[in-house]
Coordinates of C-alpha atoms in Angstrom, one line a residue:
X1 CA -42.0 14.0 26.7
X2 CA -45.3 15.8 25.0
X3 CA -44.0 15.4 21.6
X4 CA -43.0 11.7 22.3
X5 CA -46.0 10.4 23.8
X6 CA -48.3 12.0 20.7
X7 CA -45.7 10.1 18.3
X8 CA -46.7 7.3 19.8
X9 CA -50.4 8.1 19.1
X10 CA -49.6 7.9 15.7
X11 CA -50.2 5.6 12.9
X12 CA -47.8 2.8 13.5
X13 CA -47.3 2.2 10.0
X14 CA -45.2 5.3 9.1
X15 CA -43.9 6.8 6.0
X16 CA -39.6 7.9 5.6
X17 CA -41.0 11.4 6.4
X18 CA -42.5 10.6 9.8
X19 CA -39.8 8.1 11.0
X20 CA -37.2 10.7 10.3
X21 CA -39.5 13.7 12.3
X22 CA -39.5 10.8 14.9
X23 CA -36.2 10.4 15.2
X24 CA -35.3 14.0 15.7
X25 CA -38.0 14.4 18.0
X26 CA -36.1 11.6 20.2
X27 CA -32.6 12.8 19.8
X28 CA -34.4 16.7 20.8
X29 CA -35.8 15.2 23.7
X30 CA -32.9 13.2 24.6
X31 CA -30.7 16.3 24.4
X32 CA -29.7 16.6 28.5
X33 CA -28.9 12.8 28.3
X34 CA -26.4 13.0 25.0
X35 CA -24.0 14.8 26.9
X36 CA -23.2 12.5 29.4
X37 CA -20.9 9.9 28.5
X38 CA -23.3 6.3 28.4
X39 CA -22.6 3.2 30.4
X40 CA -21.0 0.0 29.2
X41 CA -24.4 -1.1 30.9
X42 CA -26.5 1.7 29.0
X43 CA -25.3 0.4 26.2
X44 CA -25.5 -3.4 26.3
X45 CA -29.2 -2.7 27.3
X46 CA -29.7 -0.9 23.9
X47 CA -28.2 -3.7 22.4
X48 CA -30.5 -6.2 23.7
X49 CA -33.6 -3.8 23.0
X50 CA -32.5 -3.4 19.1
X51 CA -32.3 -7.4 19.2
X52 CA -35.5 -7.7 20.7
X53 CA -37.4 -5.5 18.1
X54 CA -35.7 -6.8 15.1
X55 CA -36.8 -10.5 16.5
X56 CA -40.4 -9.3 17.3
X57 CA -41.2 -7.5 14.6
X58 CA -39.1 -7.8 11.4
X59 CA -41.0 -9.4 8.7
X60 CA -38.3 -11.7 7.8
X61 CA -37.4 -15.0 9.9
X62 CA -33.4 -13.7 10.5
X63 CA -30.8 -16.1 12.5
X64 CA -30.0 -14.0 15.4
X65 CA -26.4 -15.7 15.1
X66 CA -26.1 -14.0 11.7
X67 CA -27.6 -10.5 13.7
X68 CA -24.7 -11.5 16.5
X69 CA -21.9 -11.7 14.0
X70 CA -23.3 -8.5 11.9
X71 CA -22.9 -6.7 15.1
X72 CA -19.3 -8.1 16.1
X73 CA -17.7 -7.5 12.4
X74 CA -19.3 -4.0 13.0
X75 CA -17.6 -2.6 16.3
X76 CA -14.6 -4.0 15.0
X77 CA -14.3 -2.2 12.2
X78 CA -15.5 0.5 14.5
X79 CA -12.3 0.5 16.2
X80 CA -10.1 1.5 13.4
X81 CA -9.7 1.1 9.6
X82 CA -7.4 -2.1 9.7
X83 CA -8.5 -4.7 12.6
X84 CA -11.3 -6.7 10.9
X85 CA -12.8 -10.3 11.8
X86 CA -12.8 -13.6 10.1
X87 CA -16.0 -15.4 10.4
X88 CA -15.6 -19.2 10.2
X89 CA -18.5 -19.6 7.9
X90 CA -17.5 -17.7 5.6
X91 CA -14.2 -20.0 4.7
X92 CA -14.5 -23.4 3.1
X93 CA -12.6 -26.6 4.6
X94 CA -10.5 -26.9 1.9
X95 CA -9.5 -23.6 1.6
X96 CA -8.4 -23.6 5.4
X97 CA -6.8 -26.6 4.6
X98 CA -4.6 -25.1 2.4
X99 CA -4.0 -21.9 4.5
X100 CA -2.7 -24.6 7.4
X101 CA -0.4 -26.6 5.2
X102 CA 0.8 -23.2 3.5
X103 CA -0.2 -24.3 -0.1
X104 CA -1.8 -20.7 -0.9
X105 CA -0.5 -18.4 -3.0
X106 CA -2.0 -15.2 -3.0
X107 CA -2.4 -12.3 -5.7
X108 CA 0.3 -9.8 -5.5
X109 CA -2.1 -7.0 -4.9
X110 CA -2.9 -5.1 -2.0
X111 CA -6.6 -4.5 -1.5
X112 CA -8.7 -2.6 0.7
X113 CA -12.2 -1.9 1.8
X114 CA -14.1 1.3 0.3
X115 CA -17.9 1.8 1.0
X116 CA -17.9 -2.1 1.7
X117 CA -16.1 -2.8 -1.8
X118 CA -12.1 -3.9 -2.2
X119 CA -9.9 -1.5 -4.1
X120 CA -6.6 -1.6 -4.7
X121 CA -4.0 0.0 -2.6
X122 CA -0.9 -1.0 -4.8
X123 CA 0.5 -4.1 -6.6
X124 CA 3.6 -5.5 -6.2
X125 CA 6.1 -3.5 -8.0
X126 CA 8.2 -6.9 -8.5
X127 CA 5.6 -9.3 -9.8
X128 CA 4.5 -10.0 -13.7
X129 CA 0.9 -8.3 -12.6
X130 CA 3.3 -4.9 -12.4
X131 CA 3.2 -4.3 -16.2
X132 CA -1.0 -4.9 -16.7
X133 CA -1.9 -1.3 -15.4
X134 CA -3.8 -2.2 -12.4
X135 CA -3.8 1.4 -10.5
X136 CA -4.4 2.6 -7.2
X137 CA -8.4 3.0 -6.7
X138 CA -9.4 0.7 -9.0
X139 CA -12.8 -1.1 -7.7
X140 CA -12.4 -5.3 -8.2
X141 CA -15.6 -6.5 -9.1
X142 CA -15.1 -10.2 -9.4
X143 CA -12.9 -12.9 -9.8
X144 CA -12.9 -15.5 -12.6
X145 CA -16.5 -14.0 -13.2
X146 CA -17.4 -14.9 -10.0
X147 CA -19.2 -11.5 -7.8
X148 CA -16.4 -11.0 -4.7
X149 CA -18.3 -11.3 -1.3
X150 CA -15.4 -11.4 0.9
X151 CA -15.9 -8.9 3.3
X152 CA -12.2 -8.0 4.9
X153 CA -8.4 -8.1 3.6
X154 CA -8.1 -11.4 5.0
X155 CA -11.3 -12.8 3.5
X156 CA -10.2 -11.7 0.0
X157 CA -6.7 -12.5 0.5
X158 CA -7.8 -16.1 1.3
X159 CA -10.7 -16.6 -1.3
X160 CA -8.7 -15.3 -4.1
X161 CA -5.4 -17.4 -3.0
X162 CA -4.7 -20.8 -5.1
X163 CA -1.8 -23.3 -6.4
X164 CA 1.6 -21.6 -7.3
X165 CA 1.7 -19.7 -10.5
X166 CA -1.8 -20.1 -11.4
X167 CA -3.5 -17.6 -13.0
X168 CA -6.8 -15.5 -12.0
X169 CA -9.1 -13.3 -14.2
X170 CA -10.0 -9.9 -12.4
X171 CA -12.7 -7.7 -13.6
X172 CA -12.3 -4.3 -12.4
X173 CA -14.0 -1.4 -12.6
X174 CA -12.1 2.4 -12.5
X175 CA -13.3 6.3 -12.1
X176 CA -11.0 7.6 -14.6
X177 CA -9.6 11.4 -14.5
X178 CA -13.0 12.9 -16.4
X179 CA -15.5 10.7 -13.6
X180 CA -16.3 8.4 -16.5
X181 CA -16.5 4.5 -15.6
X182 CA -14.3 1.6 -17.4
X183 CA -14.7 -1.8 -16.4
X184 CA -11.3 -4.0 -17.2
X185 CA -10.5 -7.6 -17.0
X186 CA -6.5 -8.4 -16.1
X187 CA -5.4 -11.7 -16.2
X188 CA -3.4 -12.0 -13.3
X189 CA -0.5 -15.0 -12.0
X190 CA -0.4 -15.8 -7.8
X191 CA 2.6 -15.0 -6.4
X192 CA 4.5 -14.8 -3.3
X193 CA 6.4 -11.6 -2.6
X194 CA 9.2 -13.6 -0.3
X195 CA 9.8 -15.8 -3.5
X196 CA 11.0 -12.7 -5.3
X197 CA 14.6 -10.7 -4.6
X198 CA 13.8 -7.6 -2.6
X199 CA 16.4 -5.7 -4.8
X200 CA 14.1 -4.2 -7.8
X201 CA 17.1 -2.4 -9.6
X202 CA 21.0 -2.1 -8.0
X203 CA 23.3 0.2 -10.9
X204 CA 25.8 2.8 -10.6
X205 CA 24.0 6.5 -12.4
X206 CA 27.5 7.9 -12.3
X207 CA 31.0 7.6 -11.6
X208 CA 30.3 7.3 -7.9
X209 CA 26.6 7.6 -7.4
X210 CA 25.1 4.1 -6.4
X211 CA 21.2 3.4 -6.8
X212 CA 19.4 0.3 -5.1
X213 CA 15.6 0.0 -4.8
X214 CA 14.2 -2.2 -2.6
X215 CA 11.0 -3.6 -3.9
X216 CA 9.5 -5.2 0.0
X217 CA 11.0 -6.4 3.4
X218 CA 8.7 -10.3 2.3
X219 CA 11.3 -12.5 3.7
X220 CA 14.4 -13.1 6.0
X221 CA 17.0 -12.9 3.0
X222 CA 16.4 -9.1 2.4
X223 CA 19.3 -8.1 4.3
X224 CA 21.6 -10.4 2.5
X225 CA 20.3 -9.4 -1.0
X226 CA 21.3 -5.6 0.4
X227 CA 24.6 -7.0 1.4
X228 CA 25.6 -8.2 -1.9
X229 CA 24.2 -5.2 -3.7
X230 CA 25.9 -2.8 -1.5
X231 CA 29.1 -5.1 -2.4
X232 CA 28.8 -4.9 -5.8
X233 CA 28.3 -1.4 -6.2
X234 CA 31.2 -0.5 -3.9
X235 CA 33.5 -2.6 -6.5
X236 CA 32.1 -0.2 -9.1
X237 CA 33.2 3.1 -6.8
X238 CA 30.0 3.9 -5.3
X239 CA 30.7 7.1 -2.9
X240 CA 27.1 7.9 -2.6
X241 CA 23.8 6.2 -2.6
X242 CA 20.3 7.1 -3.4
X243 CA 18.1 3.9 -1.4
X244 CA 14.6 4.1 -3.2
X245 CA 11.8 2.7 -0.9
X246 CA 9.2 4.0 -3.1
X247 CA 5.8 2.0 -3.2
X248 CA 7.3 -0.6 -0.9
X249 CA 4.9 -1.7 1.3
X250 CA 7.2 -3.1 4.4
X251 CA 7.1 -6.8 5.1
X252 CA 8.6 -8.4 8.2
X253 CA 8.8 -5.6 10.8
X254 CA 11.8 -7.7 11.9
X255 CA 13.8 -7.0 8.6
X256 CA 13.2 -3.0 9.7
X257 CA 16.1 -3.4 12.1
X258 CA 18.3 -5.6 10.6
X259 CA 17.6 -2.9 7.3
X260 CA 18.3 0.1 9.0
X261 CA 21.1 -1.6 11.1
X262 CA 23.0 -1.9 7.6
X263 CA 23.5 2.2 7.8
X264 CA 23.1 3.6 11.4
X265 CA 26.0 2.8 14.3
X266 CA 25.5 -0.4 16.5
X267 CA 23.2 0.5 19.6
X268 CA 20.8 3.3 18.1
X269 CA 17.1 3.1 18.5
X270 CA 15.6 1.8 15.4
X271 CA 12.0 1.8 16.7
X272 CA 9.8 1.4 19.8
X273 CA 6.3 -0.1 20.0
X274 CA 3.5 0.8 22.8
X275 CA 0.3 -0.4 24.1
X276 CA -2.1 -0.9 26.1
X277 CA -0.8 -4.5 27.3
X278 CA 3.0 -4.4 28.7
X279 CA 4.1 -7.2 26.4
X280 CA 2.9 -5.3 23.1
X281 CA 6.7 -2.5 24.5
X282 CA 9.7 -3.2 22.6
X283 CA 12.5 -1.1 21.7
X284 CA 14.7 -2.5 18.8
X285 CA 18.1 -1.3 18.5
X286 CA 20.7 -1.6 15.6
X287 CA 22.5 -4.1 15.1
X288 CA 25.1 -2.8 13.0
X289 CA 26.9 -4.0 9.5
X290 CA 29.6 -6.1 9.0
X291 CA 31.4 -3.0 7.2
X292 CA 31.8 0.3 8.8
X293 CA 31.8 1.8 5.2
X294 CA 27.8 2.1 5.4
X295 CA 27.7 4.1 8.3
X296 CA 29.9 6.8 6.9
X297 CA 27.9 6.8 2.9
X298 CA 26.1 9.7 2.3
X299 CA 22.8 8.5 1.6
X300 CA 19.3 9.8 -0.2
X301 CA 16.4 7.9 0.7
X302 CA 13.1 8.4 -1.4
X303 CA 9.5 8.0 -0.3
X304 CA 6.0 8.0 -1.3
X305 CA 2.6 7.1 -0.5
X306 CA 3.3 3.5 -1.3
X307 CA 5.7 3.6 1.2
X308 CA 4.7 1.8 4.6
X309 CA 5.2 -0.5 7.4
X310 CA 8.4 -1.7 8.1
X311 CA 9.7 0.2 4.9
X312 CA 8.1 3.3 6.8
X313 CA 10.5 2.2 10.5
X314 CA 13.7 2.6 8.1
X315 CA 13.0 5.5 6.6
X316 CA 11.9 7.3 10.3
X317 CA 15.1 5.6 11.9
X318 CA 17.5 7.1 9.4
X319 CA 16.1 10.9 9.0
X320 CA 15.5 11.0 13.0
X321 CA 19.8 9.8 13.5
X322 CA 20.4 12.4 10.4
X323 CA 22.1 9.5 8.8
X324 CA 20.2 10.3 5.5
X325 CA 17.9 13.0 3.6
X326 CA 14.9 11.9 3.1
X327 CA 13.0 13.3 -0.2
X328 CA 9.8 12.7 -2.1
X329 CA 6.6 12.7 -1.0
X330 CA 4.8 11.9 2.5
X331 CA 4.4 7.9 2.9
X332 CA 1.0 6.2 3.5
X333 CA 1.2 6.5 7.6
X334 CA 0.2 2.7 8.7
X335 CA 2.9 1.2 10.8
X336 CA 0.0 -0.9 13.9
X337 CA 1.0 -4.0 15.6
X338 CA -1.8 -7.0 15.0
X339 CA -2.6 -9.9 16.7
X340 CA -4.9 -12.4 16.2
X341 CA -7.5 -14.2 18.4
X342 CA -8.9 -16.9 17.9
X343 CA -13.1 -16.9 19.2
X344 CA -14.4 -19.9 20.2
X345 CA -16.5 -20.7 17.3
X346 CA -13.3 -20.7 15.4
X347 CA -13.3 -16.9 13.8
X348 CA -10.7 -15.3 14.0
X349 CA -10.4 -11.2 15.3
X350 CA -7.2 -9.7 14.1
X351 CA -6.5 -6.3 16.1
X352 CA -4.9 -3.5 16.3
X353 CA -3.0 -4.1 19.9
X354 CA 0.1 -1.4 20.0
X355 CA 1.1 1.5 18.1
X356 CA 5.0 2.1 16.6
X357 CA 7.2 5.1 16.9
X358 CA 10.3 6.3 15.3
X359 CA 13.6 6.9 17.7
X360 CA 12.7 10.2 18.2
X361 CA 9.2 9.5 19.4
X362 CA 7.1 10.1 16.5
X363 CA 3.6 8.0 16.0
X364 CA 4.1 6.3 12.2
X365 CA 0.4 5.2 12.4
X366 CA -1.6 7.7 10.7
X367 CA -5.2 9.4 12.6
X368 CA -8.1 7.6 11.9
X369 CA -10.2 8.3 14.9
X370 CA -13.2 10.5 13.5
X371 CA -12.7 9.6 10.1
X372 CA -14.8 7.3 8.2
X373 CA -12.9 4.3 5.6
X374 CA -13.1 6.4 2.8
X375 CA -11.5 9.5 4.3
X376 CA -8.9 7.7 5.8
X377 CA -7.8 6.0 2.9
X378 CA -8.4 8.9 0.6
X379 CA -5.9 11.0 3.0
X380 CA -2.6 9.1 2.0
X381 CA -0.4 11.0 1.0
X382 CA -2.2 14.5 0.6
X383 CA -0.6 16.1 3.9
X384 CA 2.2 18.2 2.7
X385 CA 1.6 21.6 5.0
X386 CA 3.1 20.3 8.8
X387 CA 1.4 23.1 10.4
X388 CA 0.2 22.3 13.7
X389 CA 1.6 18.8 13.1
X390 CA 3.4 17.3 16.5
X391 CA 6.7 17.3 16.2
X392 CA 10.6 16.1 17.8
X393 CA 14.1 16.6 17.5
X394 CA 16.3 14.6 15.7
X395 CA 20.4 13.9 17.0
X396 CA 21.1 16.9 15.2
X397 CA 18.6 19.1 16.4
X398 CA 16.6 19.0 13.2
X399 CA 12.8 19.2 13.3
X400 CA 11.0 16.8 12.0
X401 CA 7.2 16.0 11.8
X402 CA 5.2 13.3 12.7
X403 CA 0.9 12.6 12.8
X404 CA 1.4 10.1 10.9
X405 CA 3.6 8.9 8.1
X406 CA 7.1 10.2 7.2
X407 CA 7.6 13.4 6.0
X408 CA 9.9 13.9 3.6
X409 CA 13.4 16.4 4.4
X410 CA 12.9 17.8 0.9
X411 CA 9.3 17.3 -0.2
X412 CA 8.9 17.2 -4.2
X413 CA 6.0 18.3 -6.1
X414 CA 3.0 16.2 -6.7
X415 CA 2.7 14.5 -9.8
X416 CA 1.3 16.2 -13.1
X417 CA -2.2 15.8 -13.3
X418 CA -4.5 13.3 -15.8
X419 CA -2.5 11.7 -18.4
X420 CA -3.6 12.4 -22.2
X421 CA -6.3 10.7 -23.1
X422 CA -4.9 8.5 -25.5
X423 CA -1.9 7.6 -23.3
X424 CA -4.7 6.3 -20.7
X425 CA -6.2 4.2 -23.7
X426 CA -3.1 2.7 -24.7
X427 CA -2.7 1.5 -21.4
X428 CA -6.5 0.6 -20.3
X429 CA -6.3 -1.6 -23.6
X430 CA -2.9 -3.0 -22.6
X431 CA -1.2 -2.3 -26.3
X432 CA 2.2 -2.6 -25.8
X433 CA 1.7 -6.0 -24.0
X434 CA -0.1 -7.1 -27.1
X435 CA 2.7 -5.5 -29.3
X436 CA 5.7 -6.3 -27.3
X437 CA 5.9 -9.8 -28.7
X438 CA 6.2 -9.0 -32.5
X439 CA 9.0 -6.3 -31.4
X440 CA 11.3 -8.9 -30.1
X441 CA 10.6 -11.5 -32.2
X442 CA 12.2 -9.2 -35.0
X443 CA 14.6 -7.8 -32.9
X444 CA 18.2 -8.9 -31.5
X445 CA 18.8 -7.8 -28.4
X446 CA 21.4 -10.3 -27.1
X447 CA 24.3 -9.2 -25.3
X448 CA 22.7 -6.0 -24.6
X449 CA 22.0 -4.6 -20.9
X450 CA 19.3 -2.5 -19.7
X451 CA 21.9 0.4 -18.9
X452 CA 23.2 0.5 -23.0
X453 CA 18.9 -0.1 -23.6
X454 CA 18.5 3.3 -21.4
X455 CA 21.1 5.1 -23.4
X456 CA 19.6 5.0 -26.9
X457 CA 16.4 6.0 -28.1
X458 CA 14.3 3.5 -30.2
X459 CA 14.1 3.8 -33.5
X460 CA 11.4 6.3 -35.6
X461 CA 10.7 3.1 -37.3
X462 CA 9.9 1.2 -34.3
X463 CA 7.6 4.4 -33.1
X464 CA 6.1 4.1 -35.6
X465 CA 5.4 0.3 -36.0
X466 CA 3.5 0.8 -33.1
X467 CA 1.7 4.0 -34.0
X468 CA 0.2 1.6 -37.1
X469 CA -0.9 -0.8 -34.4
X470 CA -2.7 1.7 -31.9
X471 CA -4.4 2.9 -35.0
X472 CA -5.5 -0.1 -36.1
X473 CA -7.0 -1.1 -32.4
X474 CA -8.7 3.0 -32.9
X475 CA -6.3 4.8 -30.6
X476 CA -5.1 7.8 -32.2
X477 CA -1.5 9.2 -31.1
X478 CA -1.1 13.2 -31.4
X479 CA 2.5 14.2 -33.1
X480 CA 3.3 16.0 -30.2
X481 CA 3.1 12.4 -28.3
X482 CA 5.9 10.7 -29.6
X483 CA 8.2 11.5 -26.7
X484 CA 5.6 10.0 -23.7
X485 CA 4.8 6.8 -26.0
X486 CA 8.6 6.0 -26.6
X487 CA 9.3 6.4 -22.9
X488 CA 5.9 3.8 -22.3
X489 CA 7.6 1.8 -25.1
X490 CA 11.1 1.7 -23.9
X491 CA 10.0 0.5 -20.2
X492 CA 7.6 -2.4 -21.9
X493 CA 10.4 -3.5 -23.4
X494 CA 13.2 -4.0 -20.8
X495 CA 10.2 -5.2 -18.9
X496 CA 10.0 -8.1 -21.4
X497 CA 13.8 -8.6 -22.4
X498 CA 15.3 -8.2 -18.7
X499 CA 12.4 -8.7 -16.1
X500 CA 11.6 -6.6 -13.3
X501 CA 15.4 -5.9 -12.8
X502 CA 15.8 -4.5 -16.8
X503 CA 12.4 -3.0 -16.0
X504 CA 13.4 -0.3 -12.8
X505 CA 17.1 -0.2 -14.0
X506 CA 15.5 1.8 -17.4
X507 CA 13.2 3.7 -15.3
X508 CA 15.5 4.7 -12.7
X509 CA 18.0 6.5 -15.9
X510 CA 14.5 7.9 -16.8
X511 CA 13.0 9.2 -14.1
X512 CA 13.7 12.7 -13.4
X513 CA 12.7 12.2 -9.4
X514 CA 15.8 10.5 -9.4
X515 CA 18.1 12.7 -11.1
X516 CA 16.2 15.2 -8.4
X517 CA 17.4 12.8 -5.5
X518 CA 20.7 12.8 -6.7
X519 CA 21.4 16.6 -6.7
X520 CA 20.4 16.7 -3.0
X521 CA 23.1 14.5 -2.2
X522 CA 25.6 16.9 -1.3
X523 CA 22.8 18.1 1.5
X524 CA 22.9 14.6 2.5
X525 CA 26.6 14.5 2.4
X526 CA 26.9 18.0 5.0
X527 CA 24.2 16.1 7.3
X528 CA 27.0 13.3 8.2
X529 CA 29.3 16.4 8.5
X530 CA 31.0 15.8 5.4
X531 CA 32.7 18.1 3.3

């Protein structure tokens, strides 16, 4: 106590240098007390001393409600990366009144917190923003010029809502590959994702190979669009099915059932839920389909970080019944039950209340205990090594791997590295957007469908129509590019001839992670016990 007591002999106005031998004189002298775990008491004594000093001697005349609420926001976020709180100060009347007569329509973009600032976690693969290039880990700076202040999700979810198909300007800033800085501005239309079909693409790739994406779980009609897909297809001779839940970010937890229902016997375990409240336990069992022919289909079922939620309960469900092989990449790992509660004041506290495991007892909720924001979202997707991951059984004995996310039966490579640096121009600078429009309008492509589109090649002329154009704007296109541009090209155009449906039936022909899913079919087909 020496040391402390000639520390407070000191000066008492102190430079950074003297505060910070302070400080570690205080923690070195406090060592014996550390290691015994503090009081709820302890604590709420400390807190009332740090209010005290800031009210006796802070310079500044500071509304201890504001110091209060600082405090509150703080320990929530304290308690894990996705409970946050709602201030009522911070929302308007009118935008309230909106939220309460469901008027709002949000931006089809999920966002979240970085080092205090909102970044983008995905967009909504089946919304018009899809084709702007707006990329995971881009920074938003404002909206419609206007500096973003919301400080949670919710806040921003709320503040950048408006009327239906109205459109919003969104300046965003992003790191590219070389840790250079690009600030962008995407003009951007509010949509509802349970106003769009949940089926992204449905086509036959061969003779008896059926595809179906599913773009979210937004709204209570997802099972019936399955229904009708999985009809359709069938009529064509579908045998086999590759389900692609890639960057689908889940929906109504409830649809989870009712989606894995469609392939696993009536009476399996989809999913259970835990926590700390008795009321928070469910188990959901499966329901069953109508047909018995989509119990017995050998089934693919891709995944990647954009994978989560509910979409994250199907894909668990079906690898831990071995009803399907699940390939592709880990998924992002965020399956928590929420609640709200309302405070007296009228803010709002929404909270993590329960945790959600797979049939086989796995935890879908990633770790985030010890880990700050950054780290935590940082982490999605990067585990590919289960070592010393916890693990269970599946029906057949199988072993699969849990800590968080779904890992995949057959885990594909990551993607290629950076893009060339003109392809990242071309798309920073949104050219084929701007070209797109002069391409149709001299173009017939009436009575064509996106599967004859995906069959041909475009044109050199048409390459090179556009070549002339990204010239002109001062992005030069190397000869050995030509084959990466007319893929870009190709997808820009079903995109704006067809729609989001033209769109992922063109990419699914062209991507080669499908053609990968498709070969492990036969796998899929001896996990059912097939021939």
């Amino acid at each position: 106590m020496r040391t402390l007591t000639s520390l407070r002999g000191a000066s008492r106005i102190c430079s950074t240098g003297a505060v910070l031998a302070f400080v570690t004189a205080c923690q070195l002298a406090g060592q014996d007390t550390l290691i015994r775990a503090r009081t709820v008491f302890e604590d709420l004594q400390m807190f009332s001393q740090v209010l005290n000093q800031i009210r006796v001697n802070h310079p500044d005349s500071i509304d201890t409600h504001v110091l209060f609420m600082g405090a509150i926001e703080g320990m929530v976020r304290a308690a894990d990366p996705h409970s946050f709180v709602l201030p009522y100060y911070r929302l308007s009347a009118e935008l309230q009144e909106a939220r309460e007569k469901d008027e709002l329509y949000p931006l089809p973009i999920e966002f979240t917190f970085r080092a205090d600032a909102p970044v983008v976690v995905s967009v909504h693969p089946g919304a018009a923003v899809a084709e702007l290039d707006i990329l995971p880990g881009d920074e938003l700076v404002a909206i419609d010029g206007e500096q973003v202040s919301a400080e949670s999700t919710q806040e921003l979810g709320l503040v950048s809502s408006g009327k239906k198909n109205s459109w919003v300007t969104l300046t965003l800033r992003r790191r590219r590959w070389d840790g250079s800085l690009v600030t962008l501005e995407r003009g951007v239309k509010r949509e509802r994702i349970e106003d769009m079909s949940a089926v992204g693409a449905s086509l036959m790739l061969d003779e008896q190979t059926g595809y179906l994406r599913l773009m979210h779980f937004g709204n209570e009609d997802v099972v019936d669009d399955l229904r009708d897909s999985l009809r359709d297809l069938e009529k064509l001779g579908m045998r086999q099915l590759v389900l692609d839940l890639r960057n689908n970010g889940g929906g109504l937890v409830e649809e989870a059932g009712e989606i894995a229902g469609e392939f696993l016997p009536q009476g399996l375990i989809v999913y259970t839920t835990e926590g700390r409240k008795s009321d928070v336990a469910d188990t959901v069992w499966a329901q069953g389909s109508p047909s018995s022919r989509e119990t017995q289909l050998p089934m693919v079922v891709m995944v990647n970080r954009g994978t989560a939620s509910a979409a994250e309960l199907v894909a668990g469900a079906l690898q831990d019944h071995d009803r399907a092989l699940i390939v592709g990449r880990p998924t992002f790992g965020k399956s928590a039950i929420m609640r709200a509660f309302p405070m007296t004041d009228g803010s709002v506290i929404v909270l993590v209340v329960g945790r959600v495991r797979t049939p086989c007892g796995r935890i879908v909720q990633r770790r985030y205990q010890d880990l700050c924001t950054h780290d935590y979202f940082g982490a999605v997707g990067t585990v590919s090594d289960t070592t010393g991951l916890p693990s269970c059984l599946t029906s057949a004995g199988r072993t699969v791997y849990g800590g968080g996310g779904i890992h995949p039966d057959v885990l594909f490579e990551p993607p290629e590295g950076a893009p060339p640096g003109w392809f990242t121009q071309i798309q920073e600078l949104q050219l084929p957007l701007q070209w797109l429009g002069s391409y149709l309008s001299d173009t017939t492509l009436a009575g064509a469908s996106p599967q004859d589109f995906s069959s041909t090649s475009l044109p050199p002329s048409v390459v090179d129509n556009f070549l002339a154009f990204a010239s002109e704007s001062g992005v030069a296109v190397p000869r050995g590019g030509r084959e990466l541009l007319e893929e870009l090209l190709m997808l820009q155009v079903a995109w704006g001839q067809w729609g989001p449906q033209g769109y992922y039936t063109v990419a699914a022909l062209h991507d080669h992670r499908v053609a990968m899913a498709v070969a492990q079919l036969e796998s899929a087909r001896k996990l059912l016990g097939g021939s």
